[in-house]
Structures are given as C-alpha cells and as structure tokens.
XYZ file of C-alpha atoms in Angstrom:
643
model
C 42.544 -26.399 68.219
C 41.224 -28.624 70.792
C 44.574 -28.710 72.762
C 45.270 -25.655 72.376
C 42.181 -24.283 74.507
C 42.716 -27.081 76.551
C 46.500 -25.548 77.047
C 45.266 -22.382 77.431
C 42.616 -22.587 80.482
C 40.098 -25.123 78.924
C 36.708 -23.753 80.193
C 38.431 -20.600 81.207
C 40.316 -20.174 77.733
C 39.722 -16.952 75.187
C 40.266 -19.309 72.680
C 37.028 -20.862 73.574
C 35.239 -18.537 71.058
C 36.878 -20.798 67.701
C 34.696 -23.668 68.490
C 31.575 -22.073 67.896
C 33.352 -20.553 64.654
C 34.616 -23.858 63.803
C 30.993 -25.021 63.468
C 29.696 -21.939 61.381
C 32.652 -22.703 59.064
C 31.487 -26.001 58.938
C 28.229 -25.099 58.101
C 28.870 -22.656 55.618
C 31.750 -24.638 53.550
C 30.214 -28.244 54.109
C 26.934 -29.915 54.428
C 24.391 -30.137 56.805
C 25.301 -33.784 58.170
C 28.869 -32.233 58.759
C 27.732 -29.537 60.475
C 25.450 -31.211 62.725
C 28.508 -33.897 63.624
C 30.390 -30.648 64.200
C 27.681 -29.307 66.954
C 27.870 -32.161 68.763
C 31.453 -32.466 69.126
C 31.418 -28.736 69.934
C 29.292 -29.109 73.266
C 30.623 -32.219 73.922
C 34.241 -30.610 74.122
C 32.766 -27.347 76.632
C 31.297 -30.244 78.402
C 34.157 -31.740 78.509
C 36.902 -28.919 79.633
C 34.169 -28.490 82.110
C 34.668 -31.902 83.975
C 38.782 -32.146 83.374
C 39.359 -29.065 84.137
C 42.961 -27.550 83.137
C 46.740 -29.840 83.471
C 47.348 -26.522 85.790
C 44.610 -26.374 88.313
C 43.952 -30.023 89.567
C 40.648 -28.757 91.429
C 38.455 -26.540 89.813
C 35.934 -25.520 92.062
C 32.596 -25.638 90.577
C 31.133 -22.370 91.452
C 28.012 -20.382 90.175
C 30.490 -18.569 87.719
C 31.898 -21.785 86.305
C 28.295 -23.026 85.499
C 27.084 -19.943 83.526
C 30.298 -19.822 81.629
C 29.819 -23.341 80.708
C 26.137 -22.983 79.767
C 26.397 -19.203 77.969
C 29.523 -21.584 76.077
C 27.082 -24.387 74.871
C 24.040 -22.060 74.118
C 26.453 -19.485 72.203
C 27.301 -22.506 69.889
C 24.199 -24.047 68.942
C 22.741 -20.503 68.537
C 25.313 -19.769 65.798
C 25.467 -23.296 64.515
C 21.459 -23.123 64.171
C 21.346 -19.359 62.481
C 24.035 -21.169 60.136
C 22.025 -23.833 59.571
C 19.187 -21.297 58.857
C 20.992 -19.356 56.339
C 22.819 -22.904 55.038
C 18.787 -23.945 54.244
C 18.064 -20.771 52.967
C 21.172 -20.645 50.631
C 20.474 -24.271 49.796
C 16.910 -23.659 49.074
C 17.817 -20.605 46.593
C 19.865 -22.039 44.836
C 17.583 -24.834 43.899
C 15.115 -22.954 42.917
C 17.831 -20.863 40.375
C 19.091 -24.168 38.893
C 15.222 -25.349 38.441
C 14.939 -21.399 37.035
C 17.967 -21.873 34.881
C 16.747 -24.748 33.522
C 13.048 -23.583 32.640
C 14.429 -20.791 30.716
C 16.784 -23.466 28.945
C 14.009 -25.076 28.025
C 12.131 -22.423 27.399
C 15.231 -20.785 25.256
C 15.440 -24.243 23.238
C 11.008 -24.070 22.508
C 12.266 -20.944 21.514
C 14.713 -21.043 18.861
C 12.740 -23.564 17.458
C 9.358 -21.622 17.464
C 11.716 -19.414 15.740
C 13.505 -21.890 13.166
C 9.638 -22.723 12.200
C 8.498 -19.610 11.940
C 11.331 -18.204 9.404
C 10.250 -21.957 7.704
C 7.127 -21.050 7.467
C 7.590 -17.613 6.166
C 9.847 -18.566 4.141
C 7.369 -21.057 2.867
C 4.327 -18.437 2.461
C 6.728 -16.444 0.605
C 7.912 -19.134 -1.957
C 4.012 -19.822 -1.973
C 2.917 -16.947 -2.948
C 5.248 -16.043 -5.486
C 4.803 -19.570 -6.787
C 0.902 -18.368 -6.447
C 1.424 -15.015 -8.004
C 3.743 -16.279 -11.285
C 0.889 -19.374 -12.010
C -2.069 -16.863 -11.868
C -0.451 -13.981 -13.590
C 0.972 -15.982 -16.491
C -2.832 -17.053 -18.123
C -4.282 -13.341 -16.587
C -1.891 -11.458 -19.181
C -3.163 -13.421 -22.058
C -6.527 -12.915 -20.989
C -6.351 -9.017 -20.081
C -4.064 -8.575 -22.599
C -6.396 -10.369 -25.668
C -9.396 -8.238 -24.179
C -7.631 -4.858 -24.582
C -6.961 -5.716 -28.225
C -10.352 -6.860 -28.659
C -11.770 -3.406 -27.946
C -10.252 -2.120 -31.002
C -11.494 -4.325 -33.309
C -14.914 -4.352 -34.700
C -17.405 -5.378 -32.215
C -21.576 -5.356 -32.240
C -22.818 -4.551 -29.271
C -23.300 -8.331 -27.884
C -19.914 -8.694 -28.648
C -18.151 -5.549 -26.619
C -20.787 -6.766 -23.610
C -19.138 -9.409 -23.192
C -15.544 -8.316 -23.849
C -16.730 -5.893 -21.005
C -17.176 -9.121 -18.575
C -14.250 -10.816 -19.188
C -12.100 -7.351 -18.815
C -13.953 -6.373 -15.530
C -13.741 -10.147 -14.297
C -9.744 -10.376 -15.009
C -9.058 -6.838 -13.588
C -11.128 -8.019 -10.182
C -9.263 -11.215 -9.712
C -5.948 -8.862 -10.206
C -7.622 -7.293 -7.705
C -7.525 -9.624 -5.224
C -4.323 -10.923 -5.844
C -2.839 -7.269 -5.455
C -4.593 -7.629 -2.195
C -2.908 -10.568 -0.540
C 0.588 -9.928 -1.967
C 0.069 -6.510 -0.519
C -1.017 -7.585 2.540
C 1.750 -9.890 2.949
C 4.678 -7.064 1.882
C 2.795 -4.697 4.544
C 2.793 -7.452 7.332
C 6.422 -8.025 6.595
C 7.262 -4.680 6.760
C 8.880 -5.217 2.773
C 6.667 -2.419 1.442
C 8.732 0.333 0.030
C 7.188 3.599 -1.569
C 8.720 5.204 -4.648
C 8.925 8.884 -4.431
C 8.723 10.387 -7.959
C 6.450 13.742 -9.670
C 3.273 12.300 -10.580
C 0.371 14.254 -11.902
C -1.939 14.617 -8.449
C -4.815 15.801 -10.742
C -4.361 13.231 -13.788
C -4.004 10.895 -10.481
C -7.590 11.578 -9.401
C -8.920 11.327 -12.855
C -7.402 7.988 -13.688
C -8.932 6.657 -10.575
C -12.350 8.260 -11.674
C -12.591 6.964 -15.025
C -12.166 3.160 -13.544
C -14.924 3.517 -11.799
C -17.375 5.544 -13.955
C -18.819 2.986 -15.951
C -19.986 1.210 -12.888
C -21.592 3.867 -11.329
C -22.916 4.970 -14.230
C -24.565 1.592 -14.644
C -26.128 1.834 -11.314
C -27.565 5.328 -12.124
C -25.321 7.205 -9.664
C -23.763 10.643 -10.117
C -20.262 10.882 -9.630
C -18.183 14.295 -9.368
C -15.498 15.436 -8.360
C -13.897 18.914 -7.149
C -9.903 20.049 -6.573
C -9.256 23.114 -5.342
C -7.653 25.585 -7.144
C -4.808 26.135 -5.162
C -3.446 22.713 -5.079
C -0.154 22.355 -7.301
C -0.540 20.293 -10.153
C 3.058 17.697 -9.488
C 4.335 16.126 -6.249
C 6.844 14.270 -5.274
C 5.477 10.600 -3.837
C 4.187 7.106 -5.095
C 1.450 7.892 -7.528
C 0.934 4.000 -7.299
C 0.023 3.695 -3.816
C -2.098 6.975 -3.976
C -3.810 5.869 -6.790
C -4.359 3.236 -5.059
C -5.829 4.156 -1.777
C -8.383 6.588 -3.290
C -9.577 3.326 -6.159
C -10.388 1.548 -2.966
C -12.174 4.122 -1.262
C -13.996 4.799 -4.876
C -14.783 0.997 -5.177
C -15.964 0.883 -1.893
C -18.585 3.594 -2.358
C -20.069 2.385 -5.556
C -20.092 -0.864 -4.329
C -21.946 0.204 -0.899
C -24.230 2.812 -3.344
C -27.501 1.655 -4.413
C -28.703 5.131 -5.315
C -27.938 8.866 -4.632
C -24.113 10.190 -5.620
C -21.009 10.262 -4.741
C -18.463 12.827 -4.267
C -14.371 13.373 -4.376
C -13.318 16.193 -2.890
C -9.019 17.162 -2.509
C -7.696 20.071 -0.707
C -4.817 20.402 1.313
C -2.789 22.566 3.419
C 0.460 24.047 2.763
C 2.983 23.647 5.451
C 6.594 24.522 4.920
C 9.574 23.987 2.134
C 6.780 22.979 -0.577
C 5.531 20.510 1.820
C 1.493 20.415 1.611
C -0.543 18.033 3.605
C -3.491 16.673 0.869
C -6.393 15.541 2.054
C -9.397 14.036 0.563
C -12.905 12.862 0.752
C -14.909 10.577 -0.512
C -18.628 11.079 0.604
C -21.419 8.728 -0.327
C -24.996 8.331 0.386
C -24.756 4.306 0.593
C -25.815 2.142 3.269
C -23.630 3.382 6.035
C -22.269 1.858 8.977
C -23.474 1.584 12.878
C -21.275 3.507 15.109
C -20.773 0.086 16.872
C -19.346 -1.698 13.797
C -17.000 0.861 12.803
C -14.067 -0.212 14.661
C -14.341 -3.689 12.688
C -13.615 -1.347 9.840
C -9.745 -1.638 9.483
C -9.402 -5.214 10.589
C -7.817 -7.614 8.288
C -9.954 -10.329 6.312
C -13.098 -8.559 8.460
C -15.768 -6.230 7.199
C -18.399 -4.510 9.311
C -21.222 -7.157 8.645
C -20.317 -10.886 7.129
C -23.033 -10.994 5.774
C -21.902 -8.380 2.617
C -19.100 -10.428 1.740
C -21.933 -12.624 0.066
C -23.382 -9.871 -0.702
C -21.317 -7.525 -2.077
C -17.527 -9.671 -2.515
C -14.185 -8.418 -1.335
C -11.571 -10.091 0.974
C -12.098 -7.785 3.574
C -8.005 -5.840 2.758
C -9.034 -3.032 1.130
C -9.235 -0.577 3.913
C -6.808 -2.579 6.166
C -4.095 -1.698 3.209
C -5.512 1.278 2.513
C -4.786 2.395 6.256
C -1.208 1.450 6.175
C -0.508 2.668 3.049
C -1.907 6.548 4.504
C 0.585 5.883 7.221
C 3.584 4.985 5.335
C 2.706 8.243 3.543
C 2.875 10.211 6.581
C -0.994 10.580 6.322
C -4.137 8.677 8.235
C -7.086 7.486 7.151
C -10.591 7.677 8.888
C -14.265 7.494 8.666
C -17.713 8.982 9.466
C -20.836 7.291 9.178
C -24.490 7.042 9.865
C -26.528 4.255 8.813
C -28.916 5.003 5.781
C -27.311 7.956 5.018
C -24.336 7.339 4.091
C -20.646 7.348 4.752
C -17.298 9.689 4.213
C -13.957 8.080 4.120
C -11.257 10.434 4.856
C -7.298 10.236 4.246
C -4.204 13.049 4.151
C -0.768 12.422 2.855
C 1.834 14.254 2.463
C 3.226 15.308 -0.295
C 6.098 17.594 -1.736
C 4.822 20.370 -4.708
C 6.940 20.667 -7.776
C 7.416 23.989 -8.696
C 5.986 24.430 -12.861
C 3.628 26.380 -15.136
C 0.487 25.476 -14.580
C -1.794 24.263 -17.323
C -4.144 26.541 -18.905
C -7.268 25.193 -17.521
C -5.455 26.022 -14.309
C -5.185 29.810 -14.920
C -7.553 32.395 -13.453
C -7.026 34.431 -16.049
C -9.349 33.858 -19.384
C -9.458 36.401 -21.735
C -11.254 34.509 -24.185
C -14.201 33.167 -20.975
C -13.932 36.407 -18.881
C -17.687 37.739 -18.502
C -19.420 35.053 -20.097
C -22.538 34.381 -18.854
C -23.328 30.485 -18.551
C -26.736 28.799 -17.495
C -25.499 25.520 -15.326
C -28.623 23.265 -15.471
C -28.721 19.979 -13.346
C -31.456 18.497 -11.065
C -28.347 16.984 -8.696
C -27.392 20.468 -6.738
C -23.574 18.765 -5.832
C -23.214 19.065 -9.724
C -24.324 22.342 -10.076
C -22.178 23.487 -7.551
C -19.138 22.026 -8.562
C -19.498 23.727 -12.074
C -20.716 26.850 -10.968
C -17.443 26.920 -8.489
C -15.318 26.129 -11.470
C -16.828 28.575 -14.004
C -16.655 31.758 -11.932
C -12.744 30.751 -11.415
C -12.404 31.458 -15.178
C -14.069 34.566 -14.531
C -17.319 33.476 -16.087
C -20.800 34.754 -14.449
C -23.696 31.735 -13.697
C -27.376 31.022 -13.039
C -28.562 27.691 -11.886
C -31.330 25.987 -13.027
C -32.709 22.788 -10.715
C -34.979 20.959 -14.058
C -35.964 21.758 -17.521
C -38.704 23.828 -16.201
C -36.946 26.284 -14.889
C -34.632 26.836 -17.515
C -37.595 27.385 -19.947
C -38.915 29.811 -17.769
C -35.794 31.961 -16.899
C -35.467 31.604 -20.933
C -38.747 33.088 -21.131
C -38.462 36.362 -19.107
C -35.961 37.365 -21.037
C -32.427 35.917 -19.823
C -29.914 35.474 -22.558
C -27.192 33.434 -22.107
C -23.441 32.666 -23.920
C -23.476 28.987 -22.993
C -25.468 26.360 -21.192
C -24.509 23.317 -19.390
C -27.400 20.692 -20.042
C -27.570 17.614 -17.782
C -28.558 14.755 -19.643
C -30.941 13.103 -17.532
C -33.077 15.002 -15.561
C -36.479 14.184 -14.428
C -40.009 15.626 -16.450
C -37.676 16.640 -19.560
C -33.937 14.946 -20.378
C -31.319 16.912 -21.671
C -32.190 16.528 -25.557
C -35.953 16.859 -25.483
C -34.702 20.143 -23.653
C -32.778 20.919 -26.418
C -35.708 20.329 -29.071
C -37.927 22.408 -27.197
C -35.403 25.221 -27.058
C -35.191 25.015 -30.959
C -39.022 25.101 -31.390
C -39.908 28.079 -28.414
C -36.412 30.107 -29.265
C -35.552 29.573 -32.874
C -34.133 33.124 -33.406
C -31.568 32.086 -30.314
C -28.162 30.650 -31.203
C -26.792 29.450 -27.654
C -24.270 26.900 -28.168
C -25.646 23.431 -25.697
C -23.229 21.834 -24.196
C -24.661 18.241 -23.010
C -23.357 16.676 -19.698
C -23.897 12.891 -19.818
C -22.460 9.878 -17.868
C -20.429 6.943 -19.858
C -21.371 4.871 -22.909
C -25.033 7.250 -23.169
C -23.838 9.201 -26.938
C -25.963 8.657 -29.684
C -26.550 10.805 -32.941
C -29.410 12.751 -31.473
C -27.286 14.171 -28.902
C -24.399 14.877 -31.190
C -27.252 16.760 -33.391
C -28.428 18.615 -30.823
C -25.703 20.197 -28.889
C -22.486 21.731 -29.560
C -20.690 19.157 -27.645
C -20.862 16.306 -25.318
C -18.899 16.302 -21.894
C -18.920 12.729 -20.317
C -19.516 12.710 -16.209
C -17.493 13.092 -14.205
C -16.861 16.226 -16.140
C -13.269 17.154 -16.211
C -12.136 20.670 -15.733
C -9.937 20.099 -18.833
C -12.673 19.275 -21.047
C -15.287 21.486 -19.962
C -12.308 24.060 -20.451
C -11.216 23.049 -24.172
C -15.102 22.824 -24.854
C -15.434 26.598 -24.062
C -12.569 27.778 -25.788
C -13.640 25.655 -29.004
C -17.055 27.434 -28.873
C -15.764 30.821 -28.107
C -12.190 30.738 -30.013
C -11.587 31.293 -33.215
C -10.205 28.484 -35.463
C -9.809 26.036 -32.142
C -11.492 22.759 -32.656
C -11.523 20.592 -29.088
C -11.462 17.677 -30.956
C -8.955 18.474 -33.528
C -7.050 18.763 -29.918
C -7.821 15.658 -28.535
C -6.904 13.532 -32.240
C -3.406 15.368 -31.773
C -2.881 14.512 -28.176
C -3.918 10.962 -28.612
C -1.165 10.486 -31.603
C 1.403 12.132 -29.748
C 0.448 9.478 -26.936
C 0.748 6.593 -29.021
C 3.090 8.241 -31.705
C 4.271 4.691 -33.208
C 7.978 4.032 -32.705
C 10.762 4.186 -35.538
C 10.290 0.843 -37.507
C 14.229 0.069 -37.252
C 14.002 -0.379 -33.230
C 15.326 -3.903 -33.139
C 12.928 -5.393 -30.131
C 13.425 -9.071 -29.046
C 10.921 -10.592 -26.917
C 12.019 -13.476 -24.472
C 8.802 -15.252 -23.572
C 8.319 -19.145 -23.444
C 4.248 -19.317 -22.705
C 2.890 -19.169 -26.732
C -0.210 -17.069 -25.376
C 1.855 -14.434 -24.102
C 4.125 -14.340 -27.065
C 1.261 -13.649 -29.570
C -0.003 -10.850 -27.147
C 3.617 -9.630 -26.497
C 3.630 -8.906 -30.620
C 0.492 -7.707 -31.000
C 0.894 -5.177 -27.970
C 4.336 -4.092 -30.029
C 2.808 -3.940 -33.332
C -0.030 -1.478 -32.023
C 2.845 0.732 -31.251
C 4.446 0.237 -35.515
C 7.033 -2.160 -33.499
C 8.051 -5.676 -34.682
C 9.765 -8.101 -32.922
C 11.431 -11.680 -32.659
C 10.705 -14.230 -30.102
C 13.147 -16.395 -27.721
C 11.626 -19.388 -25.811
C 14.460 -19.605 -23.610
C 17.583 -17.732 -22.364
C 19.674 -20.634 -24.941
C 17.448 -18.897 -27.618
C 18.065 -15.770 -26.101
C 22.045 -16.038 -26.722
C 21.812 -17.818 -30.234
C 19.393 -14.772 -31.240
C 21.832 -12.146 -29.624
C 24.753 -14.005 -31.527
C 22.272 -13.478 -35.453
C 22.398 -10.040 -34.762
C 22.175 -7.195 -32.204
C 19.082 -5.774 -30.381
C 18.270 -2.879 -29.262
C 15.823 -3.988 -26.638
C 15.401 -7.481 -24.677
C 11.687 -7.921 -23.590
C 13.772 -10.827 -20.601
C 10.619 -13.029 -19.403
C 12.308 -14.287 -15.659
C 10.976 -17.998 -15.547
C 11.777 -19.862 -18.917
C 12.757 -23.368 -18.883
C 16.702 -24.203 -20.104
C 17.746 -20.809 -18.317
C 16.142 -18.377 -16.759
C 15.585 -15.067 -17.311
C 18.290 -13.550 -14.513
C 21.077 -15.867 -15.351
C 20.790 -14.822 -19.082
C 21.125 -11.363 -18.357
C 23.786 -11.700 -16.449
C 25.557 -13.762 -19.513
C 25.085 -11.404 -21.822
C 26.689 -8.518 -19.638
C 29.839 -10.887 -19.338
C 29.702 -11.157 -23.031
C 28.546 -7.612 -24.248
C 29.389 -5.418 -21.733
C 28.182 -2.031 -22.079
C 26.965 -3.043 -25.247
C 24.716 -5.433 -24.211
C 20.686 -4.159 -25.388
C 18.259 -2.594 -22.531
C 16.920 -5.448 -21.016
C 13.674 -5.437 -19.843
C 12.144 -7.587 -17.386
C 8.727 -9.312 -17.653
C 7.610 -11.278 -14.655
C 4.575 -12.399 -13.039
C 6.128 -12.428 -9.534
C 5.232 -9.605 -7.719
C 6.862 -9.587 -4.076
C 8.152 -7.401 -1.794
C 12.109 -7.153 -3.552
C 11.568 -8.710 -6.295
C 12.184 -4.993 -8.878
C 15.372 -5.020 -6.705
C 16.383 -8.691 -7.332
C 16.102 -7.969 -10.758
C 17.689 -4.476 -11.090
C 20.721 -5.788 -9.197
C 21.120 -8.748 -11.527
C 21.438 -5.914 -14.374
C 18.454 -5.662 -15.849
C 17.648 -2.168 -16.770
C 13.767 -1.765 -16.139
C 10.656 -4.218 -14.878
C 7.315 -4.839 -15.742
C 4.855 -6.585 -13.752
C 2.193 -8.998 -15.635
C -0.174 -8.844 -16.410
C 1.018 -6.281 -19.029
C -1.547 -2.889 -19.775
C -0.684 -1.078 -23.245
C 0.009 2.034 -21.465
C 2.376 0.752 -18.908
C 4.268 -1.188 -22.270
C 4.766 2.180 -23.997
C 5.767 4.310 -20.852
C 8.415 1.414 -20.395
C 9.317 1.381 -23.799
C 10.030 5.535 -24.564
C 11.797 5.400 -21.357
C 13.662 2.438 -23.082
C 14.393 4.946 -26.006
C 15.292 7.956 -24.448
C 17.924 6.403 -22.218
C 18.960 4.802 -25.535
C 19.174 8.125 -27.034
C 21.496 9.586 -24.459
C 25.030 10.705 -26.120
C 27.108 7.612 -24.419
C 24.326 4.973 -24.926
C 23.806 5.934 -28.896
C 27.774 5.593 -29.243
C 27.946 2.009 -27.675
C 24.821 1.152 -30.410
C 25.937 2.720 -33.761
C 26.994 -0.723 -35.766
C-alpha cells in the first residue's frame, strides 16, 4: 500500500485516502495498542511522502498548497483513527458490561433453579407432612367420634350424655381444625376441586342449622331461619363446600353472640338456562367489628383482634377458606359491620336448579290449611315474622301476639282461633304456664297449642300441655306435618317421622357378605359395631395378606380396603385382587385417614370403587354402603355375583 501511493504521486496520490482507512480497520478488527502503532506510522508516512517527494518530480516545491494538503492529510487521520478509537472504547466498554450482565443472570438463573429445586422439596415435604399429620390424627379421632356416636344410643343418665356431649363436641372441633389446614393447603396449591352433583339446597341449610343449635341454644340465643319460596328445592354443585361455607359463617356468629339472635336468610336470583345466583345472609347482633379492622377479616392465620383467639379459639382460616371457596363457586363473600351491634356476613354462588315436584310443604296450595286462622305468639318479632311469612304462603290468616299478655287479652275480647304457635320462653309468663292459664280462663275452648322450644328443653309438662312440640329453629317441614296432623284426618306427624326414620336406616339384607380390612383394633371394633347398627355383619383382615387368604375362604360382596396396613397396603391389594378376580372382584371400598388434595383420585384410579374419609359418621357409612348395593344390583353387576 505504502509503495503504491508512493508510485502514484506520494503526497499528491488519490490513494492517499487508504491510510487513514487502514487505521480505522485497524481499530475496528484489532486492539487499541495496534491501532495506536497504526496512527503513528500513518502520519509518519504523509510526513514522510512530504519530504521525498515522488521518484518522478526530483523537486517538489513546497508551496502553500503542498502544506495544507499535508496537514488536512495528518489531521484527517487522527480524526478518524480517534472517532474509531471512540467507538472501539465504547464497543469495548458494552460489551463488558453484557458479559458482567450475562453472568449475573447466570448466577442469578443458577440461585434460581435452586430456590426452585427447594421449594418443590419443601412442598413436597409439607405435603408428605401433612398427610403423614392427617393419617396419625385421624386414625385415634375415628375411634373416638365413632365410640361417642354409639354411646348416644345406649342408656345414659344425664351426667353420663354431658359428658358424651364433651368428648363429641371436642373431637368434631379438632376435625375442625384439621379440615382447616388441609384445606388451606389444597386452596394455596390450587388442588381444590369442587364436585358438582344435586344436593338438597334446603336439607343443606338445615343440616348446617341443627349443628349449631344446641350451642346457641345453650347461650340463650334465638336462631331462625327463612328461604324464600321461590327458590328450587335441588341444584347442581358441591353440597360439601356449601355446607361448608355457611357452618363457618354460623359458627362464627354464635361464637361472636353473647346475647340477642341470629338470622339465615337465602334468596337468589334467577338468571338464564336454570342458572340462579343464591345468596345468603347471616345477620347477628354480636360484638361487631370496627370499620378499620375489617380488611384483616379475610387474611390467613389473622383475625380482626388477637386478642379473641384467646378468647374465643379458631386458627384464624375460616373466612380466608370460606372466601375462596365463594369464588371457586362463581360467588363472593362479604361483610357489614358496626361495633356493638352486630355483624352480617354475606355470600352468592351459583348454582344450577333441577327441574322436580316440589315437596308438599313447598306447595301454595293447602286445602286442608287454606283459611285457618293461627295466633303466632313470640316476644322475638324476627320469629314472628318468619312464621307469619310462612303461614299466609299456605294460605292460612295470622295475628301476632308480642308476650303472654297480649294473647290473653286478644283471647278475651273475643278472638277465636284454629291454632296457636306458643313460644316457649317468653318473659312475665313461659309458654306452658300460658298454656295452664288458657285451660283455667277458657276451659270451654279446644285450640290445639303448638309449643315452639329450642333444643334439649322437652319435658312431660310440655308434652301434656300442647298438641305438639316444634324444636327451634322451626322447620317449615315440621311446622307443616304438625298442621296437617292436627287438622287431617287419620295423619299422625309422628307416625310419619317413625316411618321415615326406618326407611333411613332400613337395616340391610343379612346375607350381604361385608369384609372389613382394618389393622388398628379400635377401629375394627367400631367398624363392626357401625355395620351391625345397620343388621350387617362382617369379618376382619389386618392386612392386605389377610385380605387375599380371606378372599381365597370365600367371596365378598363388599371390601371395607383400609389404605395403610402393614405387610401390604391397601392400594396394592386392590390392585391384586383385580388381576386375580377381574370383574368379579367385590366393591371395594376405601377407608383412609389421608385427606389431600388427589388423594379420592389416587385411589379411584388404582380401582377402588368408592372412598371414605375418617373419621367415619354413621350416615356417611350407610349413604356409601346403599350406593354400594344399588350398583351391586345393576343387571351386569348381579350376573358377575350369583355363585
């Protein structure tokens, strides 16, 4: 390059140009120190051409034009070797700063997967925990819930069922709390699936009510309830998870309620395609809660002051569950609140109707109540309205009474009546001293008394003195059956009730061959007595070995398949006796007292026909168990059985 400018007019040469380009090259390709060694030679060649001249002009004159070609030369080339330098810096700088970026997010990628490796550890761990948790606790809980629900019907004095009454209340709170945490943990997961099946909304509400009517009885509260008429009877959803978003809510207001009453109210909305959006109250007149505090209200493990954790218990889930649980539903759940007078927790689902007859109780039409005049007497005016609302529905006509007083007195001027509704306690005069006075001022008037009182108050006086006794909350079915026994020829409400309650717990046929698979001795003896209530009797396997053997002796038609038994477990057997039986195998049965998010699944998959949860309830055995005998019964099931 250098001879060829030389060649070419040195100084004077077009070619001149490549030098300065040779040193950007430089600078961009190679390093600094290069380029800076390739400056320098730069000017020093200009400089040079300068003083040689070219090998065809021996003088060059040095003229004014030679010297500003020269220095325009030298300046050209260390401007563009110093803005190649600049960007060379620039360049260099950059990408130091990427490869230091590069490797903080290496870094930061490898704390990373490891925060991430400990976290699935440590789920996994809490997981294994508390189903390791759930299984210890739940085991010795069944024997004790399930000894205390045979207790009750033996004979027991009155010392006796008082305390039966504290160690059944005790167990069912520390099931409580366990429900709590597992809950808690399938919610936070995001594991929590809801069933959708028909479920009773009204039986629903009324199952909730009744587990919490002895306790506010106890505390002297009134509790009632109202459904409007409107609202189907079935929908389609997870009666579990409804039942239990309103117990909480229930709970929470007798526990809150030192005095006063409280209220359920359900209504809804109707939307479209059966679709109805339910919503319900509960109102109570409790302490109540500082508009400041309320947003601590759905936090988890908080509640509004720590104090009442002392004070009243709880871990501080309920609502947080509760919340979630309205969500998963398509619902919310909200509250309203003003200290010392008392709170109302709202929440909406919704819900698809299942077209059906309606009960009776349900019908407006009531040719047997239609005109009937009825005195409604209660000192608590939410009572007396909810009656009075549910009366004229049948068509009936009312008058309210606020005391005993006032009753006598309307009674006096000359009001006559078909049927009254006597509140037990009421202040001045109770419901039976009522009831004796009415005998001594009226003795020539027959009006049939029908006593409201709350849980666990009957005694012979009362059953002398009225016609019947409805326990509070009163139920719209009762107080319906009570009229039409009063009113209806030949219909006796109790003869009603005896029926129904057989038909519940109708005992099975005594050839169902049941074997029960559990290896804890405690839970064996309750297992058979919780079968022989229903005229069932059954064999016992300690293990899935004894399992096989028993299977081998002779068939079953149901397997009651405890999961963790020592030898084998309770998911490996089953699957052994499908390889060996096939579709004759008997309806297995699980009985577990894990109770995590998958674990029905687990099971189902492993082909095991149903699951139950421990600790086991007598009502949840027999549902299990008729469902057990009605898939038995089905024309391909009874074939593979006949032996």
């Amino acid at each position: 390059m250098i001879f060829l400018i030389f060649e070419t007019g040195g100084i004077a040469s077009p070619n001149l140009i490549w030098l300065a380009m040779g040193a950007l090259l430089t600078i961009i390709f190679l390093d600094t120190r290069a380029s800076l060694v390739s400056l320098v030679f730069d000017v020093f060649c200009i400089v040079g051409f300068r003083v040689l001249g070219s090998r065809y002009v021996v003088v060059i004159p040095l003229d004014l034009l030679d010297n500003v070609r020269v220095t325009i030369s030298i300046l050209s080339t260390i401007f563009l070797a110093f803005v190649g330098l600049f960007f060379e810096s620039a360049r260099q700088h950059t990408q130091n700063q990427l490869e230091v970026t590069l490797a903080d997010l290496q870094l930061t990628n490898s704390k990373l997967h490891i925060a991430n490796d400990e976290a699935q550890a440590a789920t996994k761990a809490k997981s294994e925990f508390l189903a390791n948790m759930s299984h210890e606790i739940r085991t010795p809980l069944n024997g004790i819930i399930g000894v205390t629900g045979l207790l009750f019907d033996t004979p027991l004095n009155s010392e006796q069922q008082e305390y039966s009454q504290i160690i059944q209340s005790s167990g069912n709170s520390l099931l409580t709390i366990i429900n709590d945490v597992l809950d808690f943990s399938k919610i936070e997961a995001g594991k929590l699936e809801l069933e959708k099946q028909p479920f009773d909304l009204r039986q629903c509400v009324e199952d909730v009510l009744d587990l919490v009517s002895s306790k506010s009885a106890s505390k002297g509260l009134e509790l009632s309830y109202r459904i409007d008429f409107h609202i189907p009877t079935l929908f389609v959803g997870d009666a579990t998870r409804f039942r239990q978003i309103l117990a909480n809510l229930l709970g929470n207001a007798v526990k809150f309620t030192a005095k006063g009453e409280i209220v359920v109210y359900v209504g809804g909305t109707e939307l479209d395609n059966g679709r109805f959006q339910l919503h319900l109250s509960v109102k109570d007149t409790g302490i109540g809660i500082p508009e400041e505090r309320m947003n601590r209200l759905f936090q988890s493990f908080s509640q509004v002051d720590s104090s009442t954790t002392r004070k009243f218990g709880g871990t501080g889930l309920g609502l947080v569950i509760s919340k979630r649980l309205a969500e998963l539903m398509d619902g919310r759940l909200w509250a309203e609140s003003e200290p010392g007078v008392g709170s109302t927790f709202h929440f909406t689902v919704l819900g698809t109707a299942v077209p059906g007859k309606r009960d009776n109780y349900l019908q407006t039409e009531q040719p047997v109540l239609d005109n009937k005049h009825v005195l409604v007497l209660d000192d608590n005016a939410t009572n007396r309205q909810i009656l009075c609302h549910q009366v004229a529905a049948w068509g009936m006509s009312y008058v309210e009474a606020n005391s005993a007083a006032a009753a006598l007195e309307l009674l006096k001027t000359g009001a006559s009546f078909d049927i009254a509704l006597v509140d037990m306690q009421m202040p001045e005069m109770n419901g039976v001293d009522l009831a004796h006075a009415l005998q001594k001022q009226f003795p020539t008037r027959k009006m049939p008394l029908l006593l409201l009182t709350s849980l666990g108050q009957q005694d012979e006086a009362m059953k002398q003195a009225f016609t019947g006794i409805l326990t509070k909350p009163v139920k719209p079915s009762r107080l319906h059956e009570m009229f039409l026994a009063t009113f209806s020829e030949g219909y006796s409400a109790r003869q009603r009730e005896q029926t129904q309650g057989m038909s519940a717990f109708a005992p099975f046929s005594q050839s169902l061959r049941i074997l029960l698979a559990e290896d804890n001795r405690i839970n064996q003896k309750v297992g058979l007595r919780m079968l022989a209530k229903f005229g069932c009797r059954a064999d016992v396997a300690a293990n899935g070995l004894e399992v096989l053997d028993a299977l081998v002796r002779q068939p079953y038609d149901i397997v009651l398949m405890d999961i963790n038994m020592p030898e084998m477990d309770g998911v490996e057997t089953t699957q052994l006796i499908i390889e060996r039986y096939g579709e004759k195998r008997p309806y297995i049965i699980a009985l577990t007292a894990n109770a995590l998010a998958g674990d029905r699944e687990v099971y189902l998959e492993s082909g095991m026909d149903d699951y139950l949860s421990k600790p086991i309830k007598l009502e949840v055995l027999l549902h299990i168990l008729q469902k057990a005998v009605k898939v038995m019964n089905t024309p391909k099931r009874a074939a593979l059985h006949v032996v």
